[in-house]
Tab-separated table of C-alpha atoms in Angstrom:
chain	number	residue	atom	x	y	z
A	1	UNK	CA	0.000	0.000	0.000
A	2	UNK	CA	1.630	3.665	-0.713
A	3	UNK	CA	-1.307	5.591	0.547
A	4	UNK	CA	-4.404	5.884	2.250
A	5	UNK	CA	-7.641	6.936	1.299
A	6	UNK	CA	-10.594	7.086	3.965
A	7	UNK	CA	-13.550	7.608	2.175
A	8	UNK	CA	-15.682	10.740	3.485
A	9	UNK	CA	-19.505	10.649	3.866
A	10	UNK	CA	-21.539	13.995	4.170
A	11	UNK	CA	-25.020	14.604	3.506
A	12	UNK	CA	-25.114	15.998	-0.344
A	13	UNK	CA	-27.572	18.360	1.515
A	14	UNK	CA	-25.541	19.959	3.594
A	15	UNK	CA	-22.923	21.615	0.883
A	16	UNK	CA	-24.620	24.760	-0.234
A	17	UNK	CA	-25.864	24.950	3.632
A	18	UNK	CA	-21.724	24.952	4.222
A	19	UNK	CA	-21.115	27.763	1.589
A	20	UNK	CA	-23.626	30.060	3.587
A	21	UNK	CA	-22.072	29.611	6.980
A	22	UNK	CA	-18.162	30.033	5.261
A	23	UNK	CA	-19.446	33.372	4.080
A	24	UNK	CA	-21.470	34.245	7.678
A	25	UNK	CA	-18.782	32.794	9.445
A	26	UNK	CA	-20.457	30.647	10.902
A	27	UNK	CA	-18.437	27.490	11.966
A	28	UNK	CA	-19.673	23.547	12.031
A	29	UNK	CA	-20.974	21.841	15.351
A	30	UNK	CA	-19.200	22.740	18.292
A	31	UNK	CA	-17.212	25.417	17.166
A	32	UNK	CA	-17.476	28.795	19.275
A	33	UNK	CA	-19.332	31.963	18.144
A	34	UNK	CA	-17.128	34.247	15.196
A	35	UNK	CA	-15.612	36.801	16.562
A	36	UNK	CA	-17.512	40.132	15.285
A	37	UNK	CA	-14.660	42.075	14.478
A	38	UNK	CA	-12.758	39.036	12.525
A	39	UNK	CA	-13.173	39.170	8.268
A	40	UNK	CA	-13.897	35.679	7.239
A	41	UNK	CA	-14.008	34.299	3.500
A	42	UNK	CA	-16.387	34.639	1.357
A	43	UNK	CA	-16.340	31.041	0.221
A	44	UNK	CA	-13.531	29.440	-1.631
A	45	UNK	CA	-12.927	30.772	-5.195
A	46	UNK	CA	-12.426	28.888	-8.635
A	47	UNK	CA	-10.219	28.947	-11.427
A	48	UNK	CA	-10.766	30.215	-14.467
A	49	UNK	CA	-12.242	27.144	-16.773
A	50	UNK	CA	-8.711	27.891	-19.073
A	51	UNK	CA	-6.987	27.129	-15.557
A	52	UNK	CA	-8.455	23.843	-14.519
A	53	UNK	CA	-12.324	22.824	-14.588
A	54	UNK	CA	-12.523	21.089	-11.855
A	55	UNK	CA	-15.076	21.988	-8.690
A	56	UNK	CA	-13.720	23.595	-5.317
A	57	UNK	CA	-16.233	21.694	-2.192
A	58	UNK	CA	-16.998	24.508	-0.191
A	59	UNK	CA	-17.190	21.572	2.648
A	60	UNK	CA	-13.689	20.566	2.999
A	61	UNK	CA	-11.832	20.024	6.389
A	62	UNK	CA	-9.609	22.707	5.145
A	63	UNK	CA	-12.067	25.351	4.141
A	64	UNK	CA	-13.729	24.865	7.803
A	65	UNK	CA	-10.349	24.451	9.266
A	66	UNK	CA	-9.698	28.300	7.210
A	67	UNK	CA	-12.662	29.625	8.284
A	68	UNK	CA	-11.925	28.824	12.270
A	69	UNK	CA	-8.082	30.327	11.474
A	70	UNK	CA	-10.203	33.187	10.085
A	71	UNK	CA	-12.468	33.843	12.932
A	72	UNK	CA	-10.270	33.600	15.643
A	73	UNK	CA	-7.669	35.835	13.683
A	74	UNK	CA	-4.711	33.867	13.171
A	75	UNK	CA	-3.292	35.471	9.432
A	76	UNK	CA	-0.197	33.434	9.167
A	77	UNK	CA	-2.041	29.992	9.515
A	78	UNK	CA	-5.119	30.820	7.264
A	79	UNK	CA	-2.611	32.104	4.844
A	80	UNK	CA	-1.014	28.540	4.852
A	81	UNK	CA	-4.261	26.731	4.800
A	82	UNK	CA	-5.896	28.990	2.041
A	83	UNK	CA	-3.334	27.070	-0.263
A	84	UNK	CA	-5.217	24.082	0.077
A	85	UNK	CA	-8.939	25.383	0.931
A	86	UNK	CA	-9.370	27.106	-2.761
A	87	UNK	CA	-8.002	24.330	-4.671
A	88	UNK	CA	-10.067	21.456	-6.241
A	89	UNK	CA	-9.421	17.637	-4.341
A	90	UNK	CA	-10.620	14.855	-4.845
A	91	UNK	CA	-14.254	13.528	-3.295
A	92	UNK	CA	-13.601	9.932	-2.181
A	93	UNK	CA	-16.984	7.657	-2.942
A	94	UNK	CA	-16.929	4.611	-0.523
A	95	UNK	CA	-18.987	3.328	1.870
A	96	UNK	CA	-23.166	2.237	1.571
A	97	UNK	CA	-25.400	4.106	-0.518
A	98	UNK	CA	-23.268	6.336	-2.706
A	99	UNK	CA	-26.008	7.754	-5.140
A	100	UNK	CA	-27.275	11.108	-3.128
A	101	UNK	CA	-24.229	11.733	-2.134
A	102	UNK	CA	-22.605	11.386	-5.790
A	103	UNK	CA	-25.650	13.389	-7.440
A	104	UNK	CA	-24.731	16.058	-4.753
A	105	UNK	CA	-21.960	16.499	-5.226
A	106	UNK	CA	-22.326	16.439	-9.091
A	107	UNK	CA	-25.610	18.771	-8.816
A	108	UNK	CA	-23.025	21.286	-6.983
A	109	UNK	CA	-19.990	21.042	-9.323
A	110	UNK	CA	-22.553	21.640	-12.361
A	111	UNK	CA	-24.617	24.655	-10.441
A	112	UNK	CA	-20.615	26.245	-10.620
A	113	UNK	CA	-20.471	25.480	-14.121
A	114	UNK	CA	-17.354	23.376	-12.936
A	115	UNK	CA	-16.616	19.468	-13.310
A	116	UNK	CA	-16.532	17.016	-10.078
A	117	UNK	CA	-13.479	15.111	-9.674
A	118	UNK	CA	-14.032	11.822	-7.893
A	119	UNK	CA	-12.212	8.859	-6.186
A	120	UNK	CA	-13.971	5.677	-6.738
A	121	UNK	CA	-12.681	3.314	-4.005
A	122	UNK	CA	-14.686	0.348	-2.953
A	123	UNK	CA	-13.592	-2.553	-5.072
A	124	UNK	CA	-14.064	-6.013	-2.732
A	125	UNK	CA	-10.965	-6.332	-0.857
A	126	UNK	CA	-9.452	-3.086	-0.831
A	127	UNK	CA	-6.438	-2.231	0.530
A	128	UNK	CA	-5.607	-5.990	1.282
A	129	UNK	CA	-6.396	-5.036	5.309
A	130	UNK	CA	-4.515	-2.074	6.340
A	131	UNK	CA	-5.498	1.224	6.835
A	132	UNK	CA	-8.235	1.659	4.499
A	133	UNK	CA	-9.451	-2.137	4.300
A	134	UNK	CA	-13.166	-2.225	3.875
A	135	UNK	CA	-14.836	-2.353	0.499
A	136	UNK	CA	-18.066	-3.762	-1.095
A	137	UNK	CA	-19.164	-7.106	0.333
A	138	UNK	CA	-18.439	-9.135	-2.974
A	139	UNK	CA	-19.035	-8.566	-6.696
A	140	UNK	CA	-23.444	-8.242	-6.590
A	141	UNK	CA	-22.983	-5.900	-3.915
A	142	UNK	CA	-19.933	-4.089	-6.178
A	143	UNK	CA	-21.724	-4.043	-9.203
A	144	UNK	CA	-25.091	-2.226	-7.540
A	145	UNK	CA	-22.857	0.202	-6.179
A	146	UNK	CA	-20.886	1.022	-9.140
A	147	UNK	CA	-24.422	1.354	-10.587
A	148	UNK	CA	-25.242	3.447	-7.786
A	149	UNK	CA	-22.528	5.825	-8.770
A	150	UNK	CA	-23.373	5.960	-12.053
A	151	UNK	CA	-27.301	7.338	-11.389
A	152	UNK	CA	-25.697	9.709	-9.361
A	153	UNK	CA	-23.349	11.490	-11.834
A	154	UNK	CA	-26.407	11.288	-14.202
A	155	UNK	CA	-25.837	13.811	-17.104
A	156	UNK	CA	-23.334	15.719	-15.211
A	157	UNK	CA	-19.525	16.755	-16.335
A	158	UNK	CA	-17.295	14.087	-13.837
A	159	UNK	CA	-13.880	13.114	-13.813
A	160	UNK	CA	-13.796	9.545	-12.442
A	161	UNK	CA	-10.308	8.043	-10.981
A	162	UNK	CA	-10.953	4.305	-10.449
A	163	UNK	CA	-10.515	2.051	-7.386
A	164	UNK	CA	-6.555	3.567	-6.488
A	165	UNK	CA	-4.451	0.233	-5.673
A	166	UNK	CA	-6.766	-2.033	-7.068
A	167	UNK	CA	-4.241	-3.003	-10.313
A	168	UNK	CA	-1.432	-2.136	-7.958
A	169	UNK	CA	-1.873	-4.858	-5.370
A	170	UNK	CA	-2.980	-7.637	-8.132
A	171	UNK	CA	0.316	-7.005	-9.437
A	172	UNK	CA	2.738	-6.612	-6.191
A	173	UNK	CA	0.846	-9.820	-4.812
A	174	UNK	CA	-0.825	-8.174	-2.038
A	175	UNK	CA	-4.246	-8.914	-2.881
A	176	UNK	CA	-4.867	-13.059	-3.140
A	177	UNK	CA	-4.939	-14.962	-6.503
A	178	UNK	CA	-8.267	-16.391	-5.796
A	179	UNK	CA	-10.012	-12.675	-6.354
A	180	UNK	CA	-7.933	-11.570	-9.228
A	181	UNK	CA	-10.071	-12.682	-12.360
A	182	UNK	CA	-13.180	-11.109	-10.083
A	183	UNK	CA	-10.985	-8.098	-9.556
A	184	UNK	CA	-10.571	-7.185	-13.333
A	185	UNK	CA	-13.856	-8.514	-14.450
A	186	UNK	CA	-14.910	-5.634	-11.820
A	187	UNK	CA	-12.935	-3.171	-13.000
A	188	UNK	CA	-13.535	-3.603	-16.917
A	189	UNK	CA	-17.829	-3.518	-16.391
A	190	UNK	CA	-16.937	-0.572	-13.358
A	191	UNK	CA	-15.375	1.070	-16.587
A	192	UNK	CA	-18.083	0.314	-19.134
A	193	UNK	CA	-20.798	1.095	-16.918
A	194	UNK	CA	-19.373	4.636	-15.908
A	195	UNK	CA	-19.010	5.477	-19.233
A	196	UNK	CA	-22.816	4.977	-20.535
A	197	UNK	CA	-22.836	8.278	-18.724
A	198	UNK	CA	-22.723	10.781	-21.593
A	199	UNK	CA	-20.490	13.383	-19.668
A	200	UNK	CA	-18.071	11.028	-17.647
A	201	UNK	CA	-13.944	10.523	-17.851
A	202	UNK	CA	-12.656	7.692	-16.654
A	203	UNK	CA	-9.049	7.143	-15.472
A	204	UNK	CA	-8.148	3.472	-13.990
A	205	UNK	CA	-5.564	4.391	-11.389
A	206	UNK	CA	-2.045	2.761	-12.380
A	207	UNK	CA	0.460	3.206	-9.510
A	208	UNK	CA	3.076	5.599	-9.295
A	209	UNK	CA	6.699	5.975	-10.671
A	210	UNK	CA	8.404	4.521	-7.983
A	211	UNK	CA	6.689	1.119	-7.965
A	212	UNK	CA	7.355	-1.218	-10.472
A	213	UNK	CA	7.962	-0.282	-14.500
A	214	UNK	CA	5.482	0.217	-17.196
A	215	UNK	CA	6.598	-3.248	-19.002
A	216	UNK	CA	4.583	-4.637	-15.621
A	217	UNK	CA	1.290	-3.227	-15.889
A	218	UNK	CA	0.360	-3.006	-19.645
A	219	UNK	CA	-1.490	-6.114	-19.177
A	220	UNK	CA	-3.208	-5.877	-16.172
A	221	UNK	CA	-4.275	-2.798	-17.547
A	222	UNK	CA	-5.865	-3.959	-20.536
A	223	UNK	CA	-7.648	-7.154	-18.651
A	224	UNK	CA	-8.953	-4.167	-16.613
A	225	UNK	CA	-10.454	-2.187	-19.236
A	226	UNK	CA	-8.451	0.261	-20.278
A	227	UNK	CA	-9.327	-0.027	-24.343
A	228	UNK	CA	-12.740	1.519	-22.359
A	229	UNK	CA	-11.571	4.628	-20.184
A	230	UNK	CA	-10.529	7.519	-21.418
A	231	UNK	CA	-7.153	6.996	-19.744
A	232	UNK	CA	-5.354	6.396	-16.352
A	233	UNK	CA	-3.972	7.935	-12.954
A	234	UNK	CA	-0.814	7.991	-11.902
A	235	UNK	CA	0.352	8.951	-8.573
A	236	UNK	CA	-2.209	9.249	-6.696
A	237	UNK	CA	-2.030	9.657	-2.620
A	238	UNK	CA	2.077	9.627	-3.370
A	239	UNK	CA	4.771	11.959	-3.949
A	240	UNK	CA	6.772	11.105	-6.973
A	241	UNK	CA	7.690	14.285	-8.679
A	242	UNK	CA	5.642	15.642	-11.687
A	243	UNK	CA	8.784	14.989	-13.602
A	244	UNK	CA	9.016	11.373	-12.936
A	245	UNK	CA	5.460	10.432	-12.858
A	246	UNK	CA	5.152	12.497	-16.150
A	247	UNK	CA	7.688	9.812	-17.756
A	248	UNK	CA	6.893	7.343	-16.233
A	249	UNK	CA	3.223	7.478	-17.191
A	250	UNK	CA	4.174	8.382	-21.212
A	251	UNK	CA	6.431	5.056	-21.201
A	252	UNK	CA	3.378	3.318	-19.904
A	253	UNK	CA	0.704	5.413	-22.651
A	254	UNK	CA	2.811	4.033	-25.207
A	255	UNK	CA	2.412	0.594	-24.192
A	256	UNK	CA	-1.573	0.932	-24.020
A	257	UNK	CA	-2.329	2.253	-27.224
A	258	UNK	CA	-1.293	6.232	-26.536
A	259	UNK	CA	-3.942	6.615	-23.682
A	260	UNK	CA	-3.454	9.772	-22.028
A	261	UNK	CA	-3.505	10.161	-18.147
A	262	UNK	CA	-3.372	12.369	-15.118
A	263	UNK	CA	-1.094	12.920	-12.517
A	264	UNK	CA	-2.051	13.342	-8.424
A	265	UNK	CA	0.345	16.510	-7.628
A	266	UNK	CA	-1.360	17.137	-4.169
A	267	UNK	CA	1.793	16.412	-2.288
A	268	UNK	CA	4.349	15.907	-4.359
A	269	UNK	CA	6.686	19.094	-4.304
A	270	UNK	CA	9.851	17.983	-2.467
A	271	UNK	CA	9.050	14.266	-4.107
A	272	UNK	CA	9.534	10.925	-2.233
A	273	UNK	CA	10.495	10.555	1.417
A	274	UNK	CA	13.479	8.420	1.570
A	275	UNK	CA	14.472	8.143	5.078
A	276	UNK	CA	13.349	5.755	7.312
A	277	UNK	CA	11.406	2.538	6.826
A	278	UNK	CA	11.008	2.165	3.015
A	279	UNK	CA	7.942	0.131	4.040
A	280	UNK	CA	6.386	3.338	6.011
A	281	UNK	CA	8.073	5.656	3.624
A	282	UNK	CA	4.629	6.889	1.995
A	283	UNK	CA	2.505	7.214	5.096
A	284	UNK	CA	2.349	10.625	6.329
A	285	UNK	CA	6.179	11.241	5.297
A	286	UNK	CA	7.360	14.738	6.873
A	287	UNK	CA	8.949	17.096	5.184
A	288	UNK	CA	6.884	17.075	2.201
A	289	UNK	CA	5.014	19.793	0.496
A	290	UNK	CA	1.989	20.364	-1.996
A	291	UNK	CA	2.736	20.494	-5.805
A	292	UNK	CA	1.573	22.233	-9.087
A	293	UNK	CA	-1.998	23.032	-8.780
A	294	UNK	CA	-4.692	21.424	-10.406
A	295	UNK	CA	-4.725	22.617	-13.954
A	296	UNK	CA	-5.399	21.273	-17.430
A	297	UNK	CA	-2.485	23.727	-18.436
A	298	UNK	CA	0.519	20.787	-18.993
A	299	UNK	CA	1.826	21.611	-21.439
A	300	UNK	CA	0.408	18.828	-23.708
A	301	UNK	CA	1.263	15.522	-24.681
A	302	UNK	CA	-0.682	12.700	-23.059
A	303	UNK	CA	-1.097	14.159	-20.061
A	304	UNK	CA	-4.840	15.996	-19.357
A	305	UNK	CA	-4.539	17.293	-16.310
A	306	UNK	CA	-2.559	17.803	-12.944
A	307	UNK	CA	-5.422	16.932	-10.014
A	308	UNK	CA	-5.616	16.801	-6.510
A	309	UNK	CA	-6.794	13.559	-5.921
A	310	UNK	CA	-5.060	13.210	-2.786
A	311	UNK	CA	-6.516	15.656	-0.285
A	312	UNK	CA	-3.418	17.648	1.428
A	313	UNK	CA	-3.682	16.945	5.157
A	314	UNK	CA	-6.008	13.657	5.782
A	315	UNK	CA	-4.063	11.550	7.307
A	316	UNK	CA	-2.372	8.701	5.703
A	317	UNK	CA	-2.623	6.290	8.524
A	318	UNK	CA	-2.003	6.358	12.520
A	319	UNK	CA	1.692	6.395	11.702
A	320	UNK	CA	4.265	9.009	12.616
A	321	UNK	CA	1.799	10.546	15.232
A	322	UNK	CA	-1.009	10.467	12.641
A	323	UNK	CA	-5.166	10.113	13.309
A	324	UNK	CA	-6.898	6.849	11.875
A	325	UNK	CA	-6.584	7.161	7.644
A	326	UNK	CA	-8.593	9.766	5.717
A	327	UNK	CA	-9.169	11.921	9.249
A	328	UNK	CA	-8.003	16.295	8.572
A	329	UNK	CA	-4.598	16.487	10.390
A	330	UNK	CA	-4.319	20.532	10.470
A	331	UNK	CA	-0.354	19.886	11.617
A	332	UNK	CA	-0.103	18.138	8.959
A	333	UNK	CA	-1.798	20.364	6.402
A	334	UNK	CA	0.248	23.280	7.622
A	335	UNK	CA	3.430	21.719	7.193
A	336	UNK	CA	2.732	21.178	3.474
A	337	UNK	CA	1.227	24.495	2.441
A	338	UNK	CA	4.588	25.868	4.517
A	339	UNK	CA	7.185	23.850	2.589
A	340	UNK	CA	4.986	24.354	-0.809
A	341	UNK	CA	6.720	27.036	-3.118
């Protein structure tokens, strides 16, 4: 495993709701009263479409986690966190019932005029146990959800990266031989059926540059669809330079037909962590800082677009004095925006 992803469930309701109390200052549960005297923001802002197209979630950890900064008057921080709190991430689909939460998000994204990015991640099996084990049940109770997802996105613009790990750990070993014919039957119809959706773009997430070569996952791409999706992801919850992931993943587009692909730059701007355990090396590595922003600005070639699938400051794991996986680690958050250029 070289990252975790803990899948976040909110109400679809509640996200214009958020908006309104960002711009009121107004914080979630719990939080204290604004100050009357403190300016708070009016809501995070989005690129231009020639930028990036991609949504900004008014109901991230970090635009709260801005917001509170904002209220109680500490500048400096809610500069820091500002880098990540207007910036398009990733929305990580897992768990039961993903449809209202999909179409709200979608809905949202589409009220903006903007795309939703999301993380598909709840292929049976995931994460072969660790931090983010969990998943669907088996392959019915896959399928319906994929379906699920699907009817939510409807006839809005999405940007789909598929089931991160899943090709990785069929490859590495980590997930069992017995569930590797269901795993890329899965992944092939997850493909097909997401792309009956007239305004969908699916990427099949295909490691990073710092596992394995392209000459090992050419095949497992193509028993997993890939003649389908529009392309694939590479790096995603890792920090492989944009350099190396950007070779890495043409050397691999070459081997599957000139498919173009996207590369996760949320946290990659000082590149890999290589002190340490090499086996703990991508779990909540310090020292690390955010990369490019999310643009479709790249300058061409196979690559589409630089996203933030990642999102800068959940928690990798409870390693290095980390909270459970997927859980807002401000610390953590602030480090990155401070050793971001």
């Amino acid at each position: 495993m070289y990252g975790s992803r803990g899948p976040r469930r909110v109400r679809a309701a509640t996200l214009v709701a958020v908006a309104a109390l960002l711009a009121a200052g107004c914080g979630g549960p719990g939080e204290p009263p604004a100050p009357t005297a403190s300016p708070v923001p009016s809501g995070p802002p989005h690129q231009p479409k020639t930028a990036g197209p991609f949504w900004v979630d008014p109901d991230t950890s970090a635009a709260r986690q801005l917001a509170a900064y904002t209220r109680s008057g500490d500048g400096r921080n809610a500069a820091l966190i500002r880098k990540i709190a207007e910036q398009p991430t990733g929305e990580w689909i897992g768990g039961d019932h993903p449809e209202p939460i999909v179409r709200g998000y979608t809905e949202a994204a589409a009220k903006a005029d903007r795309t939703a990015l999301l993380v598909v991640y709840n292929i049976p099996h995931r994460d072969c146990g660790q931090f983010s084990r969990g998943g669907a049940a088996d392959a019915a109770a896959y399928r319906a959800w994929v379906d699920q997802v699907a009817r939510g996105i409807g006839v809005r613009p999405a940007v789909v990266v598929l089931e991160p790990d899943a090709i990785l750990h069929l490859v590495d070993g980590c997930t069992p031989q017995a569930f590797h014919e269901e795993r890329y039957a899965l992944l092939k119809e997850a493909v097909q059926r997401l792309k009956r959706q007239p305004s969908v773009k699916v990427y099949v997430d295909a490691g990073n540059a710092g596992w394995q070569s392209p000459d090992a996952l050419d095949d497992p791409l193509r028993r997993a669809g890939i003649e389908s999706a529009d392309g694939f992801a590479v790096n995603v919850s890792n920090f492989q330079t944009t350099r190396a992931s950007r070779e890495f993943g043409t050397r691999l587009s070459q081997k599957v037909g000139g498919k173009h692909f996207v590369i996760d730059t949320s946290r990659n701007g000082n590149g890999p962590y290589t002190q340490g355990d090499p086996a703990e090396n991508w779990c909540n590595p310090p020292g690390r800082a955010l990369g490019e922003p999310p643009t479709t600005n790249t300058g061409g070639g196979p690559v589409d677009a630089y996203v933030w699938a990642k999102r800068p400051g959940e928690s990798d794991g409870p390693c290095k004095g980390g909270p459970q996986a997927g859980q807002w680690w401000p610390e953590y958050a602030l480090a990155l925006a401070a050793n971001s250029r």
